[in-house]
PDB file of C-alpha atoms in Angstrom:
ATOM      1  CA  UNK A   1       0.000   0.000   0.000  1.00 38.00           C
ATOM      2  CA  UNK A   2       1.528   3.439  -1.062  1.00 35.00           C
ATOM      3  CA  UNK A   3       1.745   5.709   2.093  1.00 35.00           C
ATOM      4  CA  UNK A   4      -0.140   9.171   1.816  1.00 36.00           C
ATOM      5  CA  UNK A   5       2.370  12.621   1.274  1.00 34.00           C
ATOM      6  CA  UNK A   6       0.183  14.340   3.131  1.00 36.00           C
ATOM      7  CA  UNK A   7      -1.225  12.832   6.528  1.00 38.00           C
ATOM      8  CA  UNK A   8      -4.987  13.822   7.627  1.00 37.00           C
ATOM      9  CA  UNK A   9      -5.432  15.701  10.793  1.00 39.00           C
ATOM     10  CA  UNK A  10      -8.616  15.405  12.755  1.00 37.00           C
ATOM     11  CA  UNK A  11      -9.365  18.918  10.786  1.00 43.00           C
ATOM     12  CA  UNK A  12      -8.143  17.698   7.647  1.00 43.00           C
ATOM     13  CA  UNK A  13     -11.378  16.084   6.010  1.00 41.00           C
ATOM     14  CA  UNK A  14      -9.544  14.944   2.733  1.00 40.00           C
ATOM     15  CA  UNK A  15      -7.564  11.260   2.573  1.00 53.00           C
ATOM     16  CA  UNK A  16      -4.391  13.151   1.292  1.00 61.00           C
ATOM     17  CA  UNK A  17      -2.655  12.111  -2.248  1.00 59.00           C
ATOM     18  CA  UNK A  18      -0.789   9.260  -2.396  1.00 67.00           C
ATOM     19  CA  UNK A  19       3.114   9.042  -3.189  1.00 67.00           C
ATOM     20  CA  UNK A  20       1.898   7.682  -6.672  1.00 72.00           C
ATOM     21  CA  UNK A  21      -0.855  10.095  -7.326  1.00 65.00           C
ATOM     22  CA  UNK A  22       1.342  13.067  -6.834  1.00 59.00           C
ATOM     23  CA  UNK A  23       3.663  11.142  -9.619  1.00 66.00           C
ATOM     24  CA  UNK A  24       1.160  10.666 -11.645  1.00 70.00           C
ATOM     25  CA  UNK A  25      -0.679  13.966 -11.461  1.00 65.00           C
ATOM     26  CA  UNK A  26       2.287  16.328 -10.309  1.00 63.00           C
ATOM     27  CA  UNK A  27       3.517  19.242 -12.627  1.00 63.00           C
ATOM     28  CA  UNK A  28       5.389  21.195 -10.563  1.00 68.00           C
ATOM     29  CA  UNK A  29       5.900  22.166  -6.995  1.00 74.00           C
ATOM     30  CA  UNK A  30       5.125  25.466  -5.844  1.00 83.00           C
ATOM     31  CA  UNK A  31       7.964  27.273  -3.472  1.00 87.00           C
ATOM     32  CA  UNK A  32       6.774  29.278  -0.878  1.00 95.00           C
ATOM     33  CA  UNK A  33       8.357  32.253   0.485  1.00 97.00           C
ATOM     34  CA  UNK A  34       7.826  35.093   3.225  1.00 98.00           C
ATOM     35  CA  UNK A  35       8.965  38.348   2.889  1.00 98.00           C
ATOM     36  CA  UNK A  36       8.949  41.316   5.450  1.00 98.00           C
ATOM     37  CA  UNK A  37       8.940  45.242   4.944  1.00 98.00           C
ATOM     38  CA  UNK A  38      10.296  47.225   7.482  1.00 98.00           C
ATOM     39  CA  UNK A  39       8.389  50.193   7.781  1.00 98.00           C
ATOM     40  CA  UNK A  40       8.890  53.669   9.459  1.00 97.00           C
ATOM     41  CA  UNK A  41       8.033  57.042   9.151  1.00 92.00           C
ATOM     42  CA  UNK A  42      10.868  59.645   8.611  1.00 73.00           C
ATOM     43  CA  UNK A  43      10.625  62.471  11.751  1.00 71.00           C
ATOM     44  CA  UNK A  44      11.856  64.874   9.559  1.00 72.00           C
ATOM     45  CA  UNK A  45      10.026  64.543   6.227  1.00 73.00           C
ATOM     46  CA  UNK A  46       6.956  62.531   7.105  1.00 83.00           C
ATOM     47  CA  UNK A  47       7.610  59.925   4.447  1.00 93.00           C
ATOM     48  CA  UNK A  48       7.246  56.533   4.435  1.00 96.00           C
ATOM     49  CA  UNK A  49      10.426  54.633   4.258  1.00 97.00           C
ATOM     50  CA  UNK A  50      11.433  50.528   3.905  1.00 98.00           C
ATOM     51  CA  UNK A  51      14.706  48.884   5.063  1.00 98.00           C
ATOM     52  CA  UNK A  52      15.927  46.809   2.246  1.00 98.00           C
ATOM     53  CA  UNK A  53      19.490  44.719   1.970  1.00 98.00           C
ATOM     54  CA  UNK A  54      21.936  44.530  -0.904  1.00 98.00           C
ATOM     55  CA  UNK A  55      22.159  41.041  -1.468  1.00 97.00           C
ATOM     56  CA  UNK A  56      25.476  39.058  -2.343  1.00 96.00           C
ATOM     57  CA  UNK A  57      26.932  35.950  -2.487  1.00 94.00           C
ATOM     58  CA  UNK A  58      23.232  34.286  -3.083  1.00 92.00           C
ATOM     59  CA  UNK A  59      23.538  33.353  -6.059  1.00 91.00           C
ATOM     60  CA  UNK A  60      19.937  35.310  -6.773  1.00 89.00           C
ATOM     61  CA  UNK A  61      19.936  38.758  -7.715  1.00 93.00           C
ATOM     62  CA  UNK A  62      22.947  39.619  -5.773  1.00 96.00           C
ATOM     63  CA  UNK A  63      23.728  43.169  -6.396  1.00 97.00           C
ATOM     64  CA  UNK A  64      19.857  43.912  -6.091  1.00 98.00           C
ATOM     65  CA  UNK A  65      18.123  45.410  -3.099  1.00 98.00           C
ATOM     66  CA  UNK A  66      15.493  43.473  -1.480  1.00 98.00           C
ATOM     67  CA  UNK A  67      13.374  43.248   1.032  1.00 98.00           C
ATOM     68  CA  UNK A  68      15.402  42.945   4.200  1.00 97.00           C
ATOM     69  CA  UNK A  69      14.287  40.002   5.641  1.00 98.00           C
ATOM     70  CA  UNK A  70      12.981  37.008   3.143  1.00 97.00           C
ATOM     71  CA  UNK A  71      13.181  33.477   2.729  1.00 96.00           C
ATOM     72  CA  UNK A  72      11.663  30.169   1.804  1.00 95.00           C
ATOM     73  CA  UNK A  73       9.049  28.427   4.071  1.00 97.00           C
ATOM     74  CA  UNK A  74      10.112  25.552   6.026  1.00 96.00           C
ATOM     75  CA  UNK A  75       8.390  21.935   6.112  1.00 92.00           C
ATOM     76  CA  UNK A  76       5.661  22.663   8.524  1.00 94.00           C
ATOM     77  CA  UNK A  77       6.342  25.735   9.099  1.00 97.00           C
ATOM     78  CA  UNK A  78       3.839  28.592   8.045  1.00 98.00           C
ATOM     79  CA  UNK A  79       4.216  31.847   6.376  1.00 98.00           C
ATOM     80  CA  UNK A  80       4.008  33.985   9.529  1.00 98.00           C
ATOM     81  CA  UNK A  81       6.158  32.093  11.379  1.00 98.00           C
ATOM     82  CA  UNK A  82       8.869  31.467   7.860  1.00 98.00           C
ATOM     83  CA  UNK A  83       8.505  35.596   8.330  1.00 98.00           C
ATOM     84  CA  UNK A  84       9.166  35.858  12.015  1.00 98.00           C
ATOM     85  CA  UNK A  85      12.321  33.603  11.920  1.00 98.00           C
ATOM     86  CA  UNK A  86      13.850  35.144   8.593  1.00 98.00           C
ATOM     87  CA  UNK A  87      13.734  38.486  10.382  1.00 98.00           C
ATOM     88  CA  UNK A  88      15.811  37.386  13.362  1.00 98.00           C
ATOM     89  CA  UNK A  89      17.925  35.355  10.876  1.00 98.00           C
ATOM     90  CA  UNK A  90      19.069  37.802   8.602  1.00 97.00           C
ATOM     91  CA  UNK A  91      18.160  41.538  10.328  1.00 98.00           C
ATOM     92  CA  UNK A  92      18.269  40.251  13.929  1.00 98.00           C
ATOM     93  CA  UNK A  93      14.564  41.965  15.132  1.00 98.00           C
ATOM     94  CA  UNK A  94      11.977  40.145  16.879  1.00 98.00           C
ATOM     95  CA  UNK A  95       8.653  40.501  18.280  1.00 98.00           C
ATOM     96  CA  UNK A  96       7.017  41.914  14.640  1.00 98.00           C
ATOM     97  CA  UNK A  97       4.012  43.243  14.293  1.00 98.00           C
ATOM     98  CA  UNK A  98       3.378  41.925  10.841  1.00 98.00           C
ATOM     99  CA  UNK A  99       0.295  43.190   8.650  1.00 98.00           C
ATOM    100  CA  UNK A 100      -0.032  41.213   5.529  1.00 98.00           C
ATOM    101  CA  UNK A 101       0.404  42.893   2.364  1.00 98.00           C
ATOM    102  CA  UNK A 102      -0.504  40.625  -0.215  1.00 98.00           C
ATOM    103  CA  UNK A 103       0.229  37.149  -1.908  1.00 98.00           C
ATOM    104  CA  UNK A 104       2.260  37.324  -5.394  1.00 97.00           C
ATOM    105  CA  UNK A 105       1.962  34.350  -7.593  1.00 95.00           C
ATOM    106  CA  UNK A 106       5.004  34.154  -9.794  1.00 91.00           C
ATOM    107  CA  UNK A 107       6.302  32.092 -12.676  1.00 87.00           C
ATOM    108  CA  UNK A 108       9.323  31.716 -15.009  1.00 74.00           C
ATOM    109  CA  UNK A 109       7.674  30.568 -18.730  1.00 64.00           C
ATOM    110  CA  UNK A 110      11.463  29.529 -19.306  1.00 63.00           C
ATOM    111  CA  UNK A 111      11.270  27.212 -16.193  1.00 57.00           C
ATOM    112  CA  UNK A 112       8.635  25.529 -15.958  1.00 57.00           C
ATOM    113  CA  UNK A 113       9.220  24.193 -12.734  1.00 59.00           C
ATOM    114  CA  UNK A 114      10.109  27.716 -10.714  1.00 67.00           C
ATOM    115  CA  UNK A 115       6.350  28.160 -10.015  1.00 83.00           C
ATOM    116  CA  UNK A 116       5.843  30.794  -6.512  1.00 90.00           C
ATOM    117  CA  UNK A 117       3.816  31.833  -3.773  1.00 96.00           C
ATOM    118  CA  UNK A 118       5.423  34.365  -1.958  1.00 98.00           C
ATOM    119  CA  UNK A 119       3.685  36.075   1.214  1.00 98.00           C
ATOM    120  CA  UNK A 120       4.960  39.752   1.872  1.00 98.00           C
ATOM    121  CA  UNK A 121       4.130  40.979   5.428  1.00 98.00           C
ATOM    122  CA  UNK A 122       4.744  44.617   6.741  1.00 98.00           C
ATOM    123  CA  UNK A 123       6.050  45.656  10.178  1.00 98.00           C
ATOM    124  CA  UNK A 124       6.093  49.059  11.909  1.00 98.00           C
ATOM    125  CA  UNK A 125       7.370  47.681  15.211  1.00 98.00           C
ATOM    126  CA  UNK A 126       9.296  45.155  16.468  1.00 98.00           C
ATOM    127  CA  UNK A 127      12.112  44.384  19.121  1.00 98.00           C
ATOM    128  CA  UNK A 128      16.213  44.951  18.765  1.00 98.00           C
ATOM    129  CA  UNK A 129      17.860  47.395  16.288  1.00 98.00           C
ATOM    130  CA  UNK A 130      17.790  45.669  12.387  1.00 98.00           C
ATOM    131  CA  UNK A 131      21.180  45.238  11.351  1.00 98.00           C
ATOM    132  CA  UNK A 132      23.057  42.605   8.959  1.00 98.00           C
ATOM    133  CA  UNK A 133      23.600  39.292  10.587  1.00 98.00           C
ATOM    134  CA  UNK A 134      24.383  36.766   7.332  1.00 95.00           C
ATOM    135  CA  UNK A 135      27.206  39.224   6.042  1.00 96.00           C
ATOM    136  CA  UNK A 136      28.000  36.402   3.554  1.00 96.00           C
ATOM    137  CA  UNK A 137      24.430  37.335   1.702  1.00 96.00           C
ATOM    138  CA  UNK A 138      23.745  41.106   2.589  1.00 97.00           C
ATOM    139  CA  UNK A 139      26.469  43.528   1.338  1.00 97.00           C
ATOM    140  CA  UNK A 140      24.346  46.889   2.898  1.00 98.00           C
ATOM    141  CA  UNK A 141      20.939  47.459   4.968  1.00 98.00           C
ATOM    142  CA  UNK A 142      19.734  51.203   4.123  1.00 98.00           C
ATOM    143  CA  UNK A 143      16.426  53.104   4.983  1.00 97.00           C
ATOM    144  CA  UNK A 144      14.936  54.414   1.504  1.00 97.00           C
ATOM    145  CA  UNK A 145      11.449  56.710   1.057  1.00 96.00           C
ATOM    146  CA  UNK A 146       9.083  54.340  -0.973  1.00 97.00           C
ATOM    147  CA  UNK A 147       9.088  57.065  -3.087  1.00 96.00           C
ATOM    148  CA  UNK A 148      12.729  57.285  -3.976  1.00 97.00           C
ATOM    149  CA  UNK A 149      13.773  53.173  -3.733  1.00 98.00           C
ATOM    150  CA  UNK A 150      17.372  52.265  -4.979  1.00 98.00           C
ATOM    151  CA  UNK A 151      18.283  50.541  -8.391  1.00 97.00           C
ATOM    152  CA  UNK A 152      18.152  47.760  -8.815  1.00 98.00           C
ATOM    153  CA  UNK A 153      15.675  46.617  -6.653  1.00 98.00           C
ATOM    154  CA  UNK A 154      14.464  42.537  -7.128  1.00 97.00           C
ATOM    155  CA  UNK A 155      11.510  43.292 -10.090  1.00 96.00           C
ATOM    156  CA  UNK A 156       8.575  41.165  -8.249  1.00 96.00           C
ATOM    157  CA  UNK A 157       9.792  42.554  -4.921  1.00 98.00           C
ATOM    158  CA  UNK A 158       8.900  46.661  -6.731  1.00 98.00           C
ATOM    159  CA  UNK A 159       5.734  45.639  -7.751  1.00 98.00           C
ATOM    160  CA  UNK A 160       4.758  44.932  -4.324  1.00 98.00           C
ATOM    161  CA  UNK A 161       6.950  48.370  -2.943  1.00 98.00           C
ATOM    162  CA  UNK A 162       5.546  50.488  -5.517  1.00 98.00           C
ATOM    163  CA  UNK A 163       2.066  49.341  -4.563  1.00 98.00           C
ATOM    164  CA  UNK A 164       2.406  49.875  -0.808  1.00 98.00           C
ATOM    165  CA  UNK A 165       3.503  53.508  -2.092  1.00 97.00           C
ATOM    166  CA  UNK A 166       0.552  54.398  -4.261  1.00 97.00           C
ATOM    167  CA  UNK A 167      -1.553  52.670  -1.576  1.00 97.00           C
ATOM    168  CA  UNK A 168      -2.937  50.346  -4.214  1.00 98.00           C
ATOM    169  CA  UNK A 169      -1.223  47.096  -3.284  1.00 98.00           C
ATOM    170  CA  UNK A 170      -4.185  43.773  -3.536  1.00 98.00           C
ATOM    171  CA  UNK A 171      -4.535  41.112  -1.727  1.00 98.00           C
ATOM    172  CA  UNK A 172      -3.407  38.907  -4.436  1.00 98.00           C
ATOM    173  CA  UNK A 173      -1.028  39.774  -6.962  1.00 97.00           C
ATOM    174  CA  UNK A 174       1.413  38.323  -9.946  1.00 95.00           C
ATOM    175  CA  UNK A 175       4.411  38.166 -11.520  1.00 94.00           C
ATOM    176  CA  UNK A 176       5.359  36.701 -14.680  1.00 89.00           C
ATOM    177  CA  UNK A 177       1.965  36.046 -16.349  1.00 84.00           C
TER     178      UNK A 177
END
């Protein structure tokens, strides 16, 4: 008998797919990532700003900024919590308070397999001064007005900055279609 991927829960009312059925019937697997904002207001200016890194030695988009804190989601781990733990990773902060932003669906026609879900959360407080803890994969960490971001910035990452600026970001978003 094949053993299910995905075992029921007493909330779960579905059998879960078998190891053979997810063969059979699987295209591609989705990646799921979380991504958090850092957001302040400038005491001076009254603009918005967002802490972003310069990212290096990734092997993605290094020499982009990007969101400072962001990273895939763990086995059984969910977004909020992939968010949470990326943050004290990578900028050292804890206790968030995260807002969602939105969900961006993303693909790569060229790859069929790099299909996304990424999660973007903002925060506007949180515990511990941000700073660069993996200085292997963040080159800088910089405060920039939404309305004057750096360039390069990761593309799929604007889209979501440029929304929060115009104040027309969605709840659900894409990339790549």
């Amino acid at each position: 008998m094949t053993q299910p991927v995905h075992e029921g829960t007493s909330d779960d009312a579905g059998e879960g797919y078998t190891e053979t059925y997810a063969a059979d019937h699987g295209r591609f697997v989705v990646v799921p990532a979380a991504y958090v904002f850092l957001l302040r207001t400038g005491s001076s200016c009254g603009r918005t700003k967002v802490l972003l890194q310069l990212r290096t030695g990734t092997g993605y988009m290094d020499d982009h900024w990007a969101a400072a804190a962001a990273g895939h989601v763990e086995r059984g781990e969910d977004a909020v919590t992939a968010a949470r733990r990326e943050a004290l990773e990578e900028i050292g902060v804890t206790d968030l308070d995260l807002e969602f932003a939105t969900s961006m669906q993303r693909t790569r026609h060229d790859l069929a397999i790099d299909e996304r879900i990424d999660f973007f959360f903002t925060a506007r407080s949180w515990s511990g001064e941000p700073s660069i803890v993996e200085a292997a994969k963040a080159a800088d960490l910089r405060w920039f007005a939404l309305d004057e971001l750096p360039d390069p910035v990761v593309p799929h990452e604007r889209v979501v900055l440029e929304a929060l600026r115009d104040g027309t970001i969605e709840p659900y978003t894409t990339f790549g279609f």
